[in-house]
Coordinates of C-alpha atoms and ligand atoms in Angstrom, one line a residue:
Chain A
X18 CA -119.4 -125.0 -247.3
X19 CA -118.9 -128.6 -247.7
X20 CA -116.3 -130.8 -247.1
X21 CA -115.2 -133.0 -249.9
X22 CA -113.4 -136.2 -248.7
X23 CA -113.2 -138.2 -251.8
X24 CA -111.7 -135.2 -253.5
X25 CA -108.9 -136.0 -251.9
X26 CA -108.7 -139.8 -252.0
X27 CA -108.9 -139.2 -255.4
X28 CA -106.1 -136.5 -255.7
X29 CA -103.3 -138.4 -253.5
X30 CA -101.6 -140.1 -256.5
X31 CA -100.9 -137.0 -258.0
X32 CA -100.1 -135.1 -254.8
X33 CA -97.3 -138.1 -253.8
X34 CA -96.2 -137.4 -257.7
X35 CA -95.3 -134.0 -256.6
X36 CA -94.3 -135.1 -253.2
X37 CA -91.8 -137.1 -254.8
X38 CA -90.4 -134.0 -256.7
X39 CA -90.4 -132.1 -253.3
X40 CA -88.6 -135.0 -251.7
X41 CA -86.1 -134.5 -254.6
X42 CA -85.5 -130.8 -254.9
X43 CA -85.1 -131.0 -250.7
X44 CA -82.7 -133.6 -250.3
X45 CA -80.4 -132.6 -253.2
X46 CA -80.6 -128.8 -252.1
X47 CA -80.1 -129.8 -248.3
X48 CA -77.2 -132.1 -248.5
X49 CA -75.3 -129.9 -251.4
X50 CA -76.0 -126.7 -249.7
X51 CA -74.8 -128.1 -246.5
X52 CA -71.7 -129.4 -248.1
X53 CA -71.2 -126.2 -249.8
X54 CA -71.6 -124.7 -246.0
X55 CA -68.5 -126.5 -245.2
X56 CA -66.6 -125.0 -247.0
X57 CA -68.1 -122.0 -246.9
X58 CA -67.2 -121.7 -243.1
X59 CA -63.9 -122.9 -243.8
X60 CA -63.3 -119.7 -245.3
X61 CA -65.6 -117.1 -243.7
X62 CA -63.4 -118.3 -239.9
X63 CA -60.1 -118.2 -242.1
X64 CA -57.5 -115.3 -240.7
X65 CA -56.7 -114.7 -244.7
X66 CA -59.4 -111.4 -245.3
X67 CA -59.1 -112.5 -249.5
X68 CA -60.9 -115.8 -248.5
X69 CA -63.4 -114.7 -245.4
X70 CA -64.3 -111.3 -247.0
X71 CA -66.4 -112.7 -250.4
X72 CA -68.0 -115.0 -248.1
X73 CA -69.2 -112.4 -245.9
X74 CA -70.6 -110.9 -248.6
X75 CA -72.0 -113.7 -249.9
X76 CA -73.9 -114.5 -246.7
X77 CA -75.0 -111.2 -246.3
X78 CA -76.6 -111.6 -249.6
X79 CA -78.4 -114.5 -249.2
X80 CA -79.5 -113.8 -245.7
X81 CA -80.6 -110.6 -246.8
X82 CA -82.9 -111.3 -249.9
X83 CA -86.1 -113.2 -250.5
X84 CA -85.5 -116.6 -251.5
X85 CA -88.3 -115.6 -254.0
X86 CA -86.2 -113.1 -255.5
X87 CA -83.5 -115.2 -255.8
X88 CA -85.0 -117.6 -257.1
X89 CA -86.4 -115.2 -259.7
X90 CA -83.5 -113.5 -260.3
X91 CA -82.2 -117.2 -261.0
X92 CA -84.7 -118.4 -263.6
X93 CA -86.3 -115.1 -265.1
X94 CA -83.1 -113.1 -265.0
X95 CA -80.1 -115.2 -265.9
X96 CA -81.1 -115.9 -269.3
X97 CA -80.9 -112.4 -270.1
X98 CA -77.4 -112.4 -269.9
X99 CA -76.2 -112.9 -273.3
X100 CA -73.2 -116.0 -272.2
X101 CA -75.6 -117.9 -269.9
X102 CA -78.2 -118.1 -273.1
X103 CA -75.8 -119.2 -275.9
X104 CA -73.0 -120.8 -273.5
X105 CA -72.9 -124.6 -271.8
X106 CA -74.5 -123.3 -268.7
X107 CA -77.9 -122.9 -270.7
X108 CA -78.6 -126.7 -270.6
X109 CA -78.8 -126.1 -266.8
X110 CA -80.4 -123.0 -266.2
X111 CA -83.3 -123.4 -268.8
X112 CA -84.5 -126.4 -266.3
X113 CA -86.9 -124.5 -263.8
X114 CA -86.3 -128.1 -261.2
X115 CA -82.3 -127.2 -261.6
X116 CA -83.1 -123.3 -260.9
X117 CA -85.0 -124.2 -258.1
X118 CA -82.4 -126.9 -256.7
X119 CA -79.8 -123.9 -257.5
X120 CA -81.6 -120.9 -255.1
X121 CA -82.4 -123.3 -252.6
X122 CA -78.8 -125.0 -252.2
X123 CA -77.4 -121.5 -252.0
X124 CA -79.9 -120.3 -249.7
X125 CA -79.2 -123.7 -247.3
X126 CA -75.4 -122.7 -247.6
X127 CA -75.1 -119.3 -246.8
X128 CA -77.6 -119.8 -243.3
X129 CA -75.9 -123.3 -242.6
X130 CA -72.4 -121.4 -242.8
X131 CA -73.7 -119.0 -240.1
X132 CA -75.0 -121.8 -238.1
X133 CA -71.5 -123.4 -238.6
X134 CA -69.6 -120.7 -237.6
X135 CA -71.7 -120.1 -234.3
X136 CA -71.2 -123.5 -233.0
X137 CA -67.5 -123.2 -233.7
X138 CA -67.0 -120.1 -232.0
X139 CA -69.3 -121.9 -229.0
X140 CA -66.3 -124.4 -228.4
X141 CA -64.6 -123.9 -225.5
X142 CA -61.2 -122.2 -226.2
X143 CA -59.9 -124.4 -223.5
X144 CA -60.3 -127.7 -225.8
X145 CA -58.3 -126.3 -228.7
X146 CA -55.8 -125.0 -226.1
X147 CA -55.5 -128.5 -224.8
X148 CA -55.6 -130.3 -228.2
X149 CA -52.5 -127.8 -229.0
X150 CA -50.6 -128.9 -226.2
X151 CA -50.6 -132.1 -227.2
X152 CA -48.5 -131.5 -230.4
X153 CA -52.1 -131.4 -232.9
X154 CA -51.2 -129.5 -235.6
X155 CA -54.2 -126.3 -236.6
X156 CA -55.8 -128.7 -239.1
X157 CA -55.9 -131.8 -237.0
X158 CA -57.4 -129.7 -233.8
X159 CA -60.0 -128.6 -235.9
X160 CA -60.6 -132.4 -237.4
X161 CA -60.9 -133.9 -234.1
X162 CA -62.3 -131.2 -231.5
X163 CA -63.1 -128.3 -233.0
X164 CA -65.8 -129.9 -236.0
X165 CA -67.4 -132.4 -234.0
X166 CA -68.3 -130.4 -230.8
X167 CA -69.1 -127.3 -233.5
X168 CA -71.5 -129.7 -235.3
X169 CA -73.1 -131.0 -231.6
X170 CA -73.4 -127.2 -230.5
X171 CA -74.8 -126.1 -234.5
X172 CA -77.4 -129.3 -234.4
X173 CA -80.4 -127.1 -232.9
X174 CA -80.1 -124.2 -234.9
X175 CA -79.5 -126.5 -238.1
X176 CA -82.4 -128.6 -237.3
X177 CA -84.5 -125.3 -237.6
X178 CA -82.7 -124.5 -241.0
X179 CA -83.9 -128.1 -242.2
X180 CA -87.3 -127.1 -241.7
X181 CA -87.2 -124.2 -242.9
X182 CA -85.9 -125.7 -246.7
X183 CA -88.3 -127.8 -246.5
X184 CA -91.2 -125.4 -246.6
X185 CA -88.9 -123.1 -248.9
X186 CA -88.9 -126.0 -251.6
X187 CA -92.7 -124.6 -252.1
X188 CA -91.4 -121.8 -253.9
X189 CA -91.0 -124.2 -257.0
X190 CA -94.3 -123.7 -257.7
X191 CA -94.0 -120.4 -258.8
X192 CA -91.5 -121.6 -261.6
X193 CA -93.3 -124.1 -263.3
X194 CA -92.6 -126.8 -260.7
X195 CA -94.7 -129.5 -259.7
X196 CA -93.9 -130.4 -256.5
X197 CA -96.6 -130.9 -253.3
X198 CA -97.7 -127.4 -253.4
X199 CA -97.4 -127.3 -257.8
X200 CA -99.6 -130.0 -257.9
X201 CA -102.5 -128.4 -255.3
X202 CA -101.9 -125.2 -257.1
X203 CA -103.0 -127.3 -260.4
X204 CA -106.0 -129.7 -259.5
X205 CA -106.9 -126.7 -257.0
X206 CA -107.6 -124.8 -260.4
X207 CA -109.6 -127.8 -262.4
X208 CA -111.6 -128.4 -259.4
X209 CA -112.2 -125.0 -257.2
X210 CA -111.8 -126.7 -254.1
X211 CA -108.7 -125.0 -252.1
X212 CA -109.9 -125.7 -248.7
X213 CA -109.8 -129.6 -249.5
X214 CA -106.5 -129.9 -251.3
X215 CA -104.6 -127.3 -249.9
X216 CA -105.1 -128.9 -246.8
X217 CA -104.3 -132.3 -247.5
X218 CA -101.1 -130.5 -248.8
X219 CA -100.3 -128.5 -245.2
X220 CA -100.9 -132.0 -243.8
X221 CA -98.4 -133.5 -246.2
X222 CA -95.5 -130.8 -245.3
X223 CA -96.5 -131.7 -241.2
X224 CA -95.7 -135.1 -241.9
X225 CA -92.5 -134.6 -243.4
X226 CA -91.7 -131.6 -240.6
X227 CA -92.4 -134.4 -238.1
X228 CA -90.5 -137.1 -239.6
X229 CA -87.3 -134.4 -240.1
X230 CA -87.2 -132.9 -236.1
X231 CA -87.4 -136.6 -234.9
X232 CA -85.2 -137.9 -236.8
X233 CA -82.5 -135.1 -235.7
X234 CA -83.6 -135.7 -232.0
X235 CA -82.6 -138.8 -232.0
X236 CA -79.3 -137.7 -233.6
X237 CA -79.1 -135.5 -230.4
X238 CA -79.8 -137.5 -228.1
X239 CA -77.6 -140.1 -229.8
X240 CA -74.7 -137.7 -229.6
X241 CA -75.4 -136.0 -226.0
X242 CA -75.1 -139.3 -224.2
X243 CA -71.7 -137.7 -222.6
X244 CA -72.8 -134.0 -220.4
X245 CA -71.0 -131.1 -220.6
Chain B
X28 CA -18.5 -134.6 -214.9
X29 CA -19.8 -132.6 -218.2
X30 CA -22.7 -130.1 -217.2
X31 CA -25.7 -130.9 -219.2
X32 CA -27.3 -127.9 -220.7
X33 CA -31.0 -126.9 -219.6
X34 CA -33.8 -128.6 -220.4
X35 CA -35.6 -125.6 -220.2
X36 CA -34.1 -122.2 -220.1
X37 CA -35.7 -118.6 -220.2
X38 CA -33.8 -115.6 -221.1
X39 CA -34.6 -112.1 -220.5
X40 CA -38.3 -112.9 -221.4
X41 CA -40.6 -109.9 -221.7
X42 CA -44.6 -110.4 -222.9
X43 CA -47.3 -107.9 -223.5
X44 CA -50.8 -107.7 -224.0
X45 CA -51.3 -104.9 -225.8
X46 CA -49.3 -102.3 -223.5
X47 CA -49.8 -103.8 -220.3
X48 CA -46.1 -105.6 -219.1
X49 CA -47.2 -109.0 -218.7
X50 CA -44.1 -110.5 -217.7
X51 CA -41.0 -108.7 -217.0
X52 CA -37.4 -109.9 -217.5
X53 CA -38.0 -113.4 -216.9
X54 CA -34.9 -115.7 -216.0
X55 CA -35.6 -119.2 -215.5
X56 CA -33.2 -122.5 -216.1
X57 CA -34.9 -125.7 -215.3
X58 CA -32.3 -129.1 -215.6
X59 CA -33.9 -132.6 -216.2
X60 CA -35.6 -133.8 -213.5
X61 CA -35.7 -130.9 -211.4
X62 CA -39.1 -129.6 -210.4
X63 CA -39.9 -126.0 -210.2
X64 CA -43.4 -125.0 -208.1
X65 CA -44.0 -120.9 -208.8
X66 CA -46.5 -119.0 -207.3
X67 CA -48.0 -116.4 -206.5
X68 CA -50.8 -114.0 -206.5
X69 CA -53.3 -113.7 -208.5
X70 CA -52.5 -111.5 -212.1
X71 CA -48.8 -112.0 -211.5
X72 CA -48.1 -113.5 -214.7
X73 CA -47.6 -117.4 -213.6
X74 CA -50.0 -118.9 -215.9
X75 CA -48.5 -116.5 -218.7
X76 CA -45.3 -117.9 -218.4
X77 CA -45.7 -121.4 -218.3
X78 CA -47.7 -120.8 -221.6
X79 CA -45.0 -119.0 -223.2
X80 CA -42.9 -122.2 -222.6
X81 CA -44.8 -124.0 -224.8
X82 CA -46.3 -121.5 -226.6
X83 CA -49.5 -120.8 -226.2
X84 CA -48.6 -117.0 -225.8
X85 CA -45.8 -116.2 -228.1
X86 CA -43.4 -113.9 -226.1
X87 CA -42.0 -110.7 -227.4
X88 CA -38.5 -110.4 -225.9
X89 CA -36.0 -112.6 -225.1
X90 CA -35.1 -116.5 -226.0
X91 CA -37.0 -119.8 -224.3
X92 CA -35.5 -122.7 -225.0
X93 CA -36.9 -126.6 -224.5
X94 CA -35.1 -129.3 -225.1
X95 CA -32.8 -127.7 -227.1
X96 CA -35.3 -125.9 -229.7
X97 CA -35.9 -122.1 -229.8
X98 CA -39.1 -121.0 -229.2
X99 CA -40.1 -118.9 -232.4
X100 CA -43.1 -117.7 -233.9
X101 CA -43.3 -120.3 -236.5
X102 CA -46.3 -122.9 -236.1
X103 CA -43.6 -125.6 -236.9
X104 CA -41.3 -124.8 -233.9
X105 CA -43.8 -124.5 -231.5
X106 CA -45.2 -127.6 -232.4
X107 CA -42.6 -129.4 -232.3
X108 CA -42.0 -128.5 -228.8
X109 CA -45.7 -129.0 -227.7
X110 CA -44.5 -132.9 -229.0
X111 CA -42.0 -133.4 -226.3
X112 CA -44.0 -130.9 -223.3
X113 CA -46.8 -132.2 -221.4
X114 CA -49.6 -129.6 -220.0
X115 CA -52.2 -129.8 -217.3
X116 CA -54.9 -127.4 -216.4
X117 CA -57.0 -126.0 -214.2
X118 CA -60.0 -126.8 -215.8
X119 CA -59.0 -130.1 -217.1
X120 CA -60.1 -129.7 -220.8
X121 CA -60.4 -133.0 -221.7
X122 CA -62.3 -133.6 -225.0
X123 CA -66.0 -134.1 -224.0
X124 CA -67.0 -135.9 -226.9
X125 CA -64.8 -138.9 -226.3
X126 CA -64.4 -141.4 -224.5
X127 CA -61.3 -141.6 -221.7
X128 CA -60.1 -144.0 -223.6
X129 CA -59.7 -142.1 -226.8
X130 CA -59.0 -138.9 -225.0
X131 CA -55.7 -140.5 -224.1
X132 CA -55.3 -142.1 -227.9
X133 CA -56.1 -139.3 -230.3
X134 CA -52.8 -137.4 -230.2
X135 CA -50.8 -141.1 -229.6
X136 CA -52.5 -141.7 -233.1
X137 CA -52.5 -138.4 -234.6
X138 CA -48.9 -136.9 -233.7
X139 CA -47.0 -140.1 -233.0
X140 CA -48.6 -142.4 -235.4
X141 CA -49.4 -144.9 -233.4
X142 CA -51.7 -148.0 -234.1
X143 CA -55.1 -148.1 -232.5
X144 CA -53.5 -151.5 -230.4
X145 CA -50.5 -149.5 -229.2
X146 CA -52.1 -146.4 -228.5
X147 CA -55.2 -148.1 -226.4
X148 CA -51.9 -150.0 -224.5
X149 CA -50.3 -147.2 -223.2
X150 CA -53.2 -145.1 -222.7
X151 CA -54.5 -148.2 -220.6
X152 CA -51.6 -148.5 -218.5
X153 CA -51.1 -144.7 -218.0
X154 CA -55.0 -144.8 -216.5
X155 CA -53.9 -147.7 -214.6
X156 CA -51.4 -145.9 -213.2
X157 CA -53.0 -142.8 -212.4
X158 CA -55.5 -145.4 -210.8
X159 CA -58.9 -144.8 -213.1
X160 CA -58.6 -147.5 -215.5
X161 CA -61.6 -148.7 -214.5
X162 CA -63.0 -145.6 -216.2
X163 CA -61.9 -146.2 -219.7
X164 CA -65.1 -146.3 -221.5
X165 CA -66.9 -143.8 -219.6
X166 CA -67.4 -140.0 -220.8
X167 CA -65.6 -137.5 -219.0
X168 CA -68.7 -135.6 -218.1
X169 CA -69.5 -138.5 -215.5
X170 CA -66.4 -139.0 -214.3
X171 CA -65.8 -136.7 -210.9
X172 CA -63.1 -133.6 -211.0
X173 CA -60.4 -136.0 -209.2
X174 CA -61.0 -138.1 -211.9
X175 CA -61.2 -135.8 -214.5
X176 CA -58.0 -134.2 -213.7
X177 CA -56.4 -137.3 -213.0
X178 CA -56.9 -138.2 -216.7
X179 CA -55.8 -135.0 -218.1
X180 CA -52.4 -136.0 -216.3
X181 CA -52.5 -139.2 -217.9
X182 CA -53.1 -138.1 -221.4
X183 CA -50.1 -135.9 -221.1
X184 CA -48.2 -138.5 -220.5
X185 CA -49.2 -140.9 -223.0
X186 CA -47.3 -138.5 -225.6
X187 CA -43.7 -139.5 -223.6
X188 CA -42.9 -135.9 -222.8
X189 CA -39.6 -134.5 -221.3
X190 CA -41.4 -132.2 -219.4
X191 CA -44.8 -131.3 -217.7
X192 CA -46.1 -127.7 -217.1
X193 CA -49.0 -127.7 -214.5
X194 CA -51.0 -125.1 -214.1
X195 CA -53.0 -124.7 -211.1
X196 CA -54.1 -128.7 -211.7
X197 CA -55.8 -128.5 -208.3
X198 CA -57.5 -125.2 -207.7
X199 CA -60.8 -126.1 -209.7
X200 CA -61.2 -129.4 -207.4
X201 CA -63.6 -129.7 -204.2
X202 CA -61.0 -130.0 -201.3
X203 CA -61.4 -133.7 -201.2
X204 CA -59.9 -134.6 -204.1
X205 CA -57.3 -132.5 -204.3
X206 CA -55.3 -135.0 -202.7
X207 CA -55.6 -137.8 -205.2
X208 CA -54.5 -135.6 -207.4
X209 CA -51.3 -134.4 -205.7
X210 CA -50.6 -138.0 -204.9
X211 CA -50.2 -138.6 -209.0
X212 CA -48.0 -135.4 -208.8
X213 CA -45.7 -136.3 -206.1
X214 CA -45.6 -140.0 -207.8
X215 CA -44.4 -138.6 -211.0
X216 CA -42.1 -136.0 -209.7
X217 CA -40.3 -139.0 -207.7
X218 CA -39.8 -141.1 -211.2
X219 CA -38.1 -138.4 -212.0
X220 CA -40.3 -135.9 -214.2
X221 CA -39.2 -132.6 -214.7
X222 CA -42.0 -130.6 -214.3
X223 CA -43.1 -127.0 -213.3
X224 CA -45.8 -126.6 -211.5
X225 CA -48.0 -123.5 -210.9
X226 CA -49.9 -124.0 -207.2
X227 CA -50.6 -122.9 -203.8
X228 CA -50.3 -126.2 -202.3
X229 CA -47.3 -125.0 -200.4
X230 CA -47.6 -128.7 -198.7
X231 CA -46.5 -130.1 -202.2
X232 CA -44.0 -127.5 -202.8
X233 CA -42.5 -128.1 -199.2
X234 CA -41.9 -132.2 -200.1
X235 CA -41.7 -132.0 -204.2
X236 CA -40.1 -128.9 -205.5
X237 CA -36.1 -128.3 -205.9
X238 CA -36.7 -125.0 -206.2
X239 CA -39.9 -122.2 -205.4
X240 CA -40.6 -119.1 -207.6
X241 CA -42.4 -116.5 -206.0
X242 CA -43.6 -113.7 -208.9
X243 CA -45.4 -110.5 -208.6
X244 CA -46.4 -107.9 -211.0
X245 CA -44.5 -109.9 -214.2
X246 CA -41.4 -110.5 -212.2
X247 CA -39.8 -113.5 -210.5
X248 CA -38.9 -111.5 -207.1
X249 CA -36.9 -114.8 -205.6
X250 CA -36.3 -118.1 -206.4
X251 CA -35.3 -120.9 -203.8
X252 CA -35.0 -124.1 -202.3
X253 CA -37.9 -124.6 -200.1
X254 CA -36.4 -124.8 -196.8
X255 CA -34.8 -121.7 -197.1
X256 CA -37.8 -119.9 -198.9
X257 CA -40.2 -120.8 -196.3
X258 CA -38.5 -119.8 -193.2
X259 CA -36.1 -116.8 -194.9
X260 CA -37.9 -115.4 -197.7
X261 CA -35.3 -112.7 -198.6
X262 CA -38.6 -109.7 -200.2
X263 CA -41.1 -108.1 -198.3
X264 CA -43.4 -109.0 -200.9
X265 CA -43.1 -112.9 -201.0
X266 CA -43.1 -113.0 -197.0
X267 CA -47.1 -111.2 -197.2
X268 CA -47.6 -113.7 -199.4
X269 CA -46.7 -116.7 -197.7
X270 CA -48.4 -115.3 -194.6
X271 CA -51.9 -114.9 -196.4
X272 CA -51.9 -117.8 -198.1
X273 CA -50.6 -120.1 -194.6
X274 CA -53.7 -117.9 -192.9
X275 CA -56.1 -119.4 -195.2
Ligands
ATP26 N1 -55.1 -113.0 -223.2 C1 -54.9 -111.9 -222.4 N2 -55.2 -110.6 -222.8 C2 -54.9 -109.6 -222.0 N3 -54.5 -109.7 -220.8 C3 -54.2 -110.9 -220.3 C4 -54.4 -112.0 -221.1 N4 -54.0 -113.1 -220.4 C5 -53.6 -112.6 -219.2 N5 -53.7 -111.3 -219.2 C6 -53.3 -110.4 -218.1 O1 -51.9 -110.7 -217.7 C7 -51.8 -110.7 -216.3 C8 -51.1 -112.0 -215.9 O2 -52.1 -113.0 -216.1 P1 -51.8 -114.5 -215.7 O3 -53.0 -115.3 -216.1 O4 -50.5 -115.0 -216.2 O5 -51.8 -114.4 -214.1 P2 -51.7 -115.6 -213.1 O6 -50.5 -115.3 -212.2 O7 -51.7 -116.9 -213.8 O8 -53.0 -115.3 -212.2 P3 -54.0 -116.4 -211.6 O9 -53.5 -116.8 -210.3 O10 -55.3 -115.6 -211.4 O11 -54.2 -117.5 -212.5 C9 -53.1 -110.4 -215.7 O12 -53.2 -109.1 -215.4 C10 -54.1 -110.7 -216.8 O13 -55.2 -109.9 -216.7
MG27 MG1 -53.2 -118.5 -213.8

């Protein structure tokens, strides 16, 4: 076997056309699904069983279930459904990028929720207790202690979530997508040469792994400059 | 001259947790200014009562009142109370993720709505006071237990309150500091706080407190001045108390 270096000089501008797709479908799905995590754990920690009891459900879903599925169940199975075909919705879910961004932000929601919920249950009781003392009300307790040492505590396990979205945005491919791994599926098939573009592809998604668990390092150590 | 009512008062008070008695038949009045040190040993129910007075266990029988409001179960209540009472504790709790500084303005700005100026002002001169001002900007994780607890006492103070419950404020410190921190206590109690304090630093309790509790098994068993609880304790009980806890 020989290796083929210009192969992929001459592939790059179409691989950072799909890298900007990937770039795309991973940023929108990350921040929306971490959003929708918010609130998500807002609920799931409620004492009201009509608000934490759906979200349960829902995580256990999505935790449970290939995001392959979902994602298939999103694109292939939706528009079976007689309402999603004919209604409003359609303009959305006939888009294979917005079914993608759709199974992905849900995915990132329901794990980042868990993630959420395990950093606030790591606070120390002690802090709320204190904050309570003070005359803080529930809400602002949570605003000002509870969150931020939650979010320090959830920031390894999230940073492990963020990597793991950004491989799942591969999964694109397999709806018509061209993202990074779209695009070496495609000129892997006009050319026959998988070792040499699937590689520069890997390579691609190790940049952008590297680039991600730095940057949140640096968040860390930004934000453990105190101890405890 | 017209009797003021109590500042705080505790009426046949009764907790559980879950069927064990927690505290039986509590009867306490506390008038401004007076300080109150209880003790006694460990699982009695000390640290369950102070809570109750400013609910952070809700009791289940009997009335507290603070500064004229009824303790209930409502949120409201409670927190209205929490406003006007002060709370130390063992373990200091102070917020690790700010600074001194802003652990002594966040519930300046948050329940009285203060302005960042006034708030930094009085939490400034409250460190000042407690003698760590020189520590404003600093985390608390690098500050020493002295220190830590010594800040604790000063961000309960910064919210003006009535009263201060302390509970076991020294017991967490290496013996070398527990001093500074007592001095802060003893300073406070002679401007006139009234506070109730939950220790074994029967030294403090000898030159503070108005009046000692002694409580075992959820019960206060006697209540007095200290001279007279010192050398006549009136129960069996508190005298095997006072004799372990002199041996140590
Ligand atoms: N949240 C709780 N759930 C169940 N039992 C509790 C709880 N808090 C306290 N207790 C029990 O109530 C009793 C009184 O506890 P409390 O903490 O008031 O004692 P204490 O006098 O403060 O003791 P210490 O000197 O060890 O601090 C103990 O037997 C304790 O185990
Ligand atoms: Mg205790």
């Amino acid at each position: 076997m020989t290796f083929d270096g210009s192969l992929i000089i001459d592939s790059l501008p179409r691989l950072m056309d799909g890298l900007w797709i990937t770039l795309r479908l991973y940023v929108l799905a990350l921040t929306c699904g971490t959003t929708l995590a918010i609130a998500l754990v807002l609920m799931r920690i409620s004492s009201k069983k009509y608000l934490s009891w759906p979200v349960m459900g829902y995580i256990y879903f999505f935790r449970g279930t290939p995001i392959l599925v979902q994602l298939f169940i999103i694109y292939y199975g939706l528009p079976q459904l007689e309402f999603i075909r004919t209604g409003p919705l359609w303009t959305f879910f006939r888009e294979p990028f917005f079914c993608a961004w759709f199974a992905l932000t849900l995915n990132v929601a329901a794990y980042t929720a868990e993630i959420f919920r395990g950093g606030i249950l790591g606070v120390n009781s002690g802090l709320v207790e204190a904050s309570k003392a003070l005359g803080m009300t529930y809400t602002q307790t949570f605003r000002k202690v509870t969150a931020p040492i939650a979010f320090k505590l959830s920031l390894p396990a999230y940073s492990n979530e963020m990597i793991s979205v950004l491989k799942a945005t591969a999964l694109a491919s397999t709806v018509t997508i061209f993202d990074v791994t779209g695009v070496a599926r495609k000129i892997v098939a006009e050319t026959f040469a998988p070792y040499e573009i699937f590689l520069s592809a890997a390579i691609i998604y190790l940049v952008l792994a590297w680039v991600i668990q730095n940057g949140v390092r640096h968040l860390e150590r930004r934000i453990s400059r105190y101890a405890n | 001259m017209p009797s003021k009512p109590p500042i705080i008062s505790l009426k046949s008070v009764h907790k559980y947790f879950g069927t064990y008695h927690a505290l039986r038949n509590i009867n306490l009045d506390v008038e401004e200014g007076q300080k109150i040190v209880v003790c006694g040993p460990s699982g009695s129910g000390k640290s369950t009562m102070i809570r109750c007075v400013n609910g952070l266990e809700q009791h289940d029988e009997g009335d507290i009142t603070v500064n004229g409001h009824m303790m209930t179960t409502d949120e409201k209540t409670g927190n209205l109370i929490r406003q006007e009472v002060g709370m130390v504790f063992q373990s200091f709790n102070l917020f690790p993720h700010m600074k001194v500084i802003e652990n002594l303005m966040m519930a300046q700005r948050m329940v009285r709505k203060k302005t960042k100026a006034e708030a930094r002002d009085t939490g400034m001169k409250l460190l000042e006071r407690v003698g760590i001002s020189a520590q404003a900007d600093k985390f608390p994780g690098q500050l020493s237990g002295g220190q830590q607890q010594r800040v604790a006492i000063a961000r309960a103070l910064c919210m003006n309150p009535k009263v201060m419950l302390f509970d076991e404020p020294t017991s967490a410190l290496d013996p070398e500091m527990i001093s500074e921190v007592l001095e802060v206590m003893t300073e406070l109690a002679r401007e006139g706080m009234t506070m109730i304090c939950v220790t074994h630093e029967m030294g403090f309790a000898r030159s503070v407190a108005d009046r000692i509790v002694f409580m075992d098994e959820g019960e206060i068993v006697e209540a007095g001045e200290p001279e007279t609880f010192f050398a006549n304790p009136e129960h069996n009980r508190t005298r095997k108390f006072l004799d372990q806890i002199i041996s140590h």
